[in-house]
Structure formats: C-alpha cells, structure tokens
PDB file of C-alpha atoms in Angstrom:
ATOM      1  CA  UNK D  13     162.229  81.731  48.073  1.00 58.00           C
ATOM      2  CA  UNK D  14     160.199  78.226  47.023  1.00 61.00           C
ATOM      3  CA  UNK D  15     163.544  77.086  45.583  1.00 60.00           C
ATOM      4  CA  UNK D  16     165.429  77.484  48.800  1.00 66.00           C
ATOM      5  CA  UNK D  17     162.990  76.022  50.977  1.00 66.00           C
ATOM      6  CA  UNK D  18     162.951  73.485  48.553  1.00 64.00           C
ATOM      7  CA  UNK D  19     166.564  72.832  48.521  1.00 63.00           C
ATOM      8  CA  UNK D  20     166.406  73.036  52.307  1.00 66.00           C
ATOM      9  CA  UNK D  21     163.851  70.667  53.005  1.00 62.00           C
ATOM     10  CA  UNK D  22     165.170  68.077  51.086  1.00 64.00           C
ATOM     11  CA  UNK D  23     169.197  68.599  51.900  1.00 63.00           C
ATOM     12  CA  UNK D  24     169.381  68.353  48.128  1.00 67.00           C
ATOM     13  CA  UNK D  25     171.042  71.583  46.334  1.00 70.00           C
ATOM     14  CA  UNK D  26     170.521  70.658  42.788  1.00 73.00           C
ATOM     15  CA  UNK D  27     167.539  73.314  41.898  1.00 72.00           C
ATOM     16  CA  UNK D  28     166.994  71.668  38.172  1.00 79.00           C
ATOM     17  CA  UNK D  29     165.053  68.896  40.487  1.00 79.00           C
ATOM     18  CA  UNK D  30     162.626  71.652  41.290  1.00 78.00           C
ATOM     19  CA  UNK D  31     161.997  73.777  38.868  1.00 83.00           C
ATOM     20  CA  UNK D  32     158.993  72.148  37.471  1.00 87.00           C
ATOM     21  CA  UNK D  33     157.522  72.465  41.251  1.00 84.00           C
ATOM     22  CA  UNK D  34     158.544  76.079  41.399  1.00 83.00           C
ATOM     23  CA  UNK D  35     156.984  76.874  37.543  1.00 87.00           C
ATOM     24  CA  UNK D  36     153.812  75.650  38.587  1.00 89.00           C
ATOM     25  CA  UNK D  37     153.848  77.193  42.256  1.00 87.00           C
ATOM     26  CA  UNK D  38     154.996  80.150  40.158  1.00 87.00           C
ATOM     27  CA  UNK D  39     152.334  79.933  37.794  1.00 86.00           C
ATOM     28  CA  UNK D  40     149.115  79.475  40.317  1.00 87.00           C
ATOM     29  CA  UNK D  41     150.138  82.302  42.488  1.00 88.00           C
ATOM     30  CA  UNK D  42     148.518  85.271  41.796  1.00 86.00           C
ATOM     31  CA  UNK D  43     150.214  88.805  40.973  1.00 82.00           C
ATOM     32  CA  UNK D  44     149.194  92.347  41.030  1.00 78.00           C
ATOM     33  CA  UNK D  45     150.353  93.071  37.872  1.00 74.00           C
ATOM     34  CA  UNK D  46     147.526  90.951  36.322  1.00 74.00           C
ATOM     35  CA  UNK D  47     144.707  92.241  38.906  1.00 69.00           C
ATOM     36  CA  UNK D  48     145.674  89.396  41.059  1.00 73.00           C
ATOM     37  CA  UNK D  49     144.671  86.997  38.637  1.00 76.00           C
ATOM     38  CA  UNK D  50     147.214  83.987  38.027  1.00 81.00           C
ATOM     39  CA  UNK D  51     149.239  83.772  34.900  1.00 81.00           C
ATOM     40  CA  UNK D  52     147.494  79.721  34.331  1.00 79.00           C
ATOM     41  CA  UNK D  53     144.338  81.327  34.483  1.00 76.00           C
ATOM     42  CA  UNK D  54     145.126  84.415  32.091  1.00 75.00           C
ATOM     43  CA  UNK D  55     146.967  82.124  29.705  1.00 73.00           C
ATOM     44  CA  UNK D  56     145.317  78.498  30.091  1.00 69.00           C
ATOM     45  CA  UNK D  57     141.681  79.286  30.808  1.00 64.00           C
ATOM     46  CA  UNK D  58     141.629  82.426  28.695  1.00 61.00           C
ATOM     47  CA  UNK D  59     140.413  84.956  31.577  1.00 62.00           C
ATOM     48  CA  UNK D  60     139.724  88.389  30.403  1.00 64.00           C
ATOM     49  CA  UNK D  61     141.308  90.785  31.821  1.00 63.00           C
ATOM     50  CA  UNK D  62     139.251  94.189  32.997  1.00 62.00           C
ATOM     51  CA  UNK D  63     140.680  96.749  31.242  1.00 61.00           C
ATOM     52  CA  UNK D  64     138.882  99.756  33.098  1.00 65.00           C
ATOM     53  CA  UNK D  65     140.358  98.566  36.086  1.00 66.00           C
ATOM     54  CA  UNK D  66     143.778  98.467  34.946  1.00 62.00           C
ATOM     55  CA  UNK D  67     143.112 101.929  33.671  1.00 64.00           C
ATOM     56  CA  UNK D  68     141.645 103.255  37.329  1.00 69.00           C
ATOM     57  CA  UNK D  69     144.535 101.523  39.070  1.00 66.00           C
ATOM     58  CA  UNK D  70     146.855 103.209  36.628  1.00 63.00           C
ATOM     59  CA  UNK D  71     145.286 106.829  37.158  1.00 66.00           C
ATOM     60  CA  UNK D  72     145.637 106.237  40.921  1.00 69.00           C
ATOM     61  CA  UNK D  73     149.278 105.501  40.934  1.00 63.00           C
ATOM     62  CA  UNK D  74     149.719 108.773  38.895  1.00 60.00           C
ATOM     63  CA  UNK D  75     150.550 112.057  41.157  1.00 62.00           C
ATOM     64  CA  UNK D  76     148.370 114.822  39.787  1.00 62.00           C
ATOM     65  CA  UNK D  77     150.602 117.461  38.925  1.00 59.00           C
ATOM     66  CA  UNK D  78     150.522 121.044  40.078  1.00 66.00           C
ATOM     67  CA  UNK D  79     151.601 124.371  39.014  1.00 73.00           C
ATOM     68  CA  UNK D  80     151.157 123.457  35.110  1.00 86.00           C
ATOM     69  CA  UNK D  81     153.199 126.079  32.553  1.00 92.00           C
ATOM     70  CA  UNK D  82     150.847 127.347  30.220  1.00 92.00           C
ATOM     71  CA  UNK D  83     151.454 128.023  26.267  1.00 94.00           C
ATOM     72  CA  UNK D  84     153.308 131.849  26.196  1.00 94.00           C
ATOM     73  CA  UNK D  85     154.388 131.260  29.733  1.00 95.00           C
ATOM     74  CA  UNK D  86     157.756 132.878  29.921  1.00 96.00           C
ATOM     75  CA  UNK D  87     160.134 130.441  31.565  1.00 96.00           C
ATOM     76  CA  UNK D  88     164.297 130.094  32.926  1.00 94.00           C
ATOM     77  CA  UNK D  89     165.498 126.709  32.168  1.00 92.00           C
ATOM     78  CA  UNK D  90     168.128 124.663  34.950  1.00 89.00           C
ATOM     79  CA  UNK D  91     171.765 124.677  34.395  1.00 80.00           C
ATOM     80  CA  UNK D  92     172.541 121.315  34.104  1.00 73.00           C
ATOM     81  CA  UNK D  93     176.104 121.082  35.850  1.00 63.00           C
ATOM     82  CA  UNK D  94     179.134 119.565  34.229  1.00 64.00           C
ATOM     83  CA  UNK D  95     181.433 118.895  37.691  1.00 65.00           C
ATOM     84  CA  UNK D  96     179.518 117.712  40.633  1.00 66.00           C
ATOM     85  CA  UNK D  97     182.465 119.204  42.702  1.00 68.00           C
ATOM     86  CA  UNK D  98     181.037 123.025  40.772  1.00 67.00           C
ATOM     87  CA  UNK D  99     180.668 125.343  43.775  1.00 67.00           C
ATOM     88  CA  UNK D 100     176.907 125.037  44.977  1.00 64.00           C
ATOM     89  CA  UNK D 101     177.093 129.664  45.148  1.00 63.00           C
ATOM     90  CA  UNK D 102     176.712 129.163  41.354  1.00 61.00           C
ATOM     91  CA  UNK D 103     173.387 130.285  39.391  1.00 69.00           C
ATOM     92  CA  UNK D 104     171.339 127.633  38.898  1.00 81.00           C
ATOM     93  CA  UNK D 105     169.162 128.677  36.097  1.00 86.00           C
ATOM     94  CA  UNK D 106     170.524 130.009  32.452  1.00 88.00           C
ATOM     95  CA  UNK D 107     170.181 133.936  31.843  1.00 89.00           C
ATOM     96  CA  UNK D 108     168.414 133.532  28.255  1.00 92.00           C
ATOM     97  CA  UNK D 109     165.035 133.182  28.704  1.00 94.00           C
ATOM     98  CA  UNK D 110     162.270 131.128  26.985  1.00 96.00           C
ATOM     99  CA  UNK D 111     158.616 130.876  26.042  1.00 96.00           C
ATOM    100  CA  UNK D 112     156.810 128.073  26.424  1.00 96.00           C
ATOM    101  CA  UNK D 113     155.600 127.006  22.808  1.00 93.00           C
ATOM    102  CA  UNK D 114     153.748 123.608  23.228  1.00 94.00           C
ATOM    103  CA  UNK D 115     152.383 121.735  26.565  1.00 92.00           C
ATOM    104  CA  UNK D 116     152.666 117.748  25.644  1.00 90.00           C
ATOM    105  CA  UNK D 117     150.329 115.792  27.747  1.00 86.00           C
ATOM    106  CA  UNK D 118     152.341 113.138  29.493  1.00 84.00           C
ATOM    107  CA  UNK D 119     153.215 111.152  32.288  1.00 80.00           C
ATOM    108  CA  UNK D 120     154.772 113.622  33.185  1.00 85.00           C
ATOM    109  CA  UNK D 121     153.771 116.644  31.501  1.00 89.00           C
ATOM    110  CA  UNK D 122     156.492 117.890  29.530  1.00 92.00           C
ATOM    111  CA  UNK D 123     156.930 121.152  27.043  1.00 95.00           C
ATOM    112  CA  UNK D 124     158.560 122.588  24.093  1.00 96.00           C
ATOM    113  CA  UNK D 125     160.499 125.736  24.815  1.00 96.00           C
ATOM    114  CA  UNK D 126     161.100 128.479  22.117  1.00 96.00           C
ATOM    115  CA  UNK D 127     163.762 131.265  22.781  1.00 94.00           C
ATOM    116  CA  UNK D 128     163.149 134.903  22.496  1.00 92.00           C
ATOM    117  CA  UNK D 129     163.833 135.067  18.630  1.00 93.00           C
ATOM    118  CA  UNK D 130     160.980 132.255  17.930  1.00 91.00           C
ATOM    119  CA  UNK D 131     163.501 129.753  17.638  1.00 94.00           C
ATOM    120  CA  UNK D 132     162.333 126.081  18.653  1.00 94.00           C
ATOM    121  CA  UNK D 133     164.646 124.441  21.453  1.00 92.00           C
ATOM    122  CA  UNK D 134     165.700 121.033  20.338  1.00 93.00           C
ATOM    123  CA  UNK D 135     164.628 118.304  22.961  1.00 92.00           C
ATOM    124  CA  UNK D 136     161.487 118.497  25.455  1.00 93.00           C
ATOM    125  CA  UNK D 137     162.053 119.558  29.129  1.00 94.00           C
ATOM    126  CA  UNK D 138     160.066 118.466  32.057  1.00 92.00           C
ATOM    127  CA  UNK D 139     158.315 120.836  34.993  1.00 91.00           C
ATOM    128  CA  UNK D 140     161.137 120.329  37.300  1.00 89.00           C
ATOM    129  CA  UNK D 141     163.891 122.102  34.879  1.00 90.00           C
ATOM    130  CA  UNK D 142     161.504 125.276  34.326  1.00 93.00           C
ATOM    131  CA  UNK D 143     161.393 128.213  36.221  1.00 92.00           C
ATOM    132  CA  UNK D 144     158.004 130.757  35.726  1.00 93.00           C
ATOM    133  CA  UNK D 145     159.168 133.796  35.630  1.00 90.00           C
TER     134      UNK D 145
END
C-alpha cells in the first residue's frame, strides 16, 4: 500500500526507488504478532518481549473444546469418501467399532483408536471424525 502511494505521488513507477522508504516505514510500524511492538525496536534496541502475554493471548484465541472422548470410550470413526459425486443416503460412519486407547493433549485434542481385538490404529484422529457410541 506505501509502495503504491509512493509510486503515485511521485508519477514514478520504478518501486526499487522506494524500497528503502518502505523497509523503514515497514520496520517502525508496529504489528500484533510482536505485541504491537515494532520489529526496529525488537531487533535494534533489544526489547524483551513478554512471554506470559503471548501465552494469555495464545490461550484466548484457542476454542475450549467440548464433549472430550475419554480413555475406554467406545467410538465409530467417519467414512472418509472417495467420489465427492458418492450418493449423500450413504452411511457415514464405518461398522467396526473402536476404543479409544490414548487422549493426546493438543491443539486440537486428538486420540489413538484401538479396534476390538486390541489392535492399535495407525495414525491419530481428531474429535470431529469420532462418533461416542
């Protein structure tokens, strides 16, 4: 946006003119990602950063999750479809069932399923492809 105004301003459309002004425009703005602190400050004048509030505005953006699976919950996983032209009148979850062996505490949760037999399920499957039964 600086560059074109730049550009504008001066009728002139060669941006390599500017980009020292837009670097340092750039680099004294401040951004969010940084706790609105500018990148010459973090990097030039050696501002610390507050890591407890980068780990309470982290927490915030997080949606708490709800209706958690518990270890030895007995669960249906999704059919994942091979044809998105697969008539919708088709079951949506597997028949086999599965138990749910480990709860991994993520962003997002996630679990490891095992079957019926004890057998571990290779990969880890996330709350939205489980169904409680």
């Amino acid at each position: 946006m600086v560059l074109r105004s730049l550009t504008t301003l001066n009728l002139k459309y060669r941006y390599v003119d500017y980009l020292p002004i837009v670097i340092e425009r750039y680099n004294e703005s401040p951004h969010a990602g940084i706790f609105d602190a500018t990148p010459h400050d973090v990097y030039v004048r050696g501002k610390s950063l507050n890591t407890r509030k980068l780990l309470k505005r982290m927490l915030n953006k997080s949606q708490p999750t709800r209706n958690l699976l518990h270890e030895g919950d007995r669960v249906r996983l999704s059919r994942v479809k091979n044809n998105i032209f697969e008539k919708s009148s088709l079951q949506c979850w597997v028949r086999e069932k599965f138990i749910v062996y480990k709860v991994l505490i993520t962003d997002p949760v996630t679990y490891e399923l095992r079957d019926e037999k004890g057998e571990k399920i290779k990969g880890i499957f996330y709350r939205e492809e489980l169904q409680k039964i």
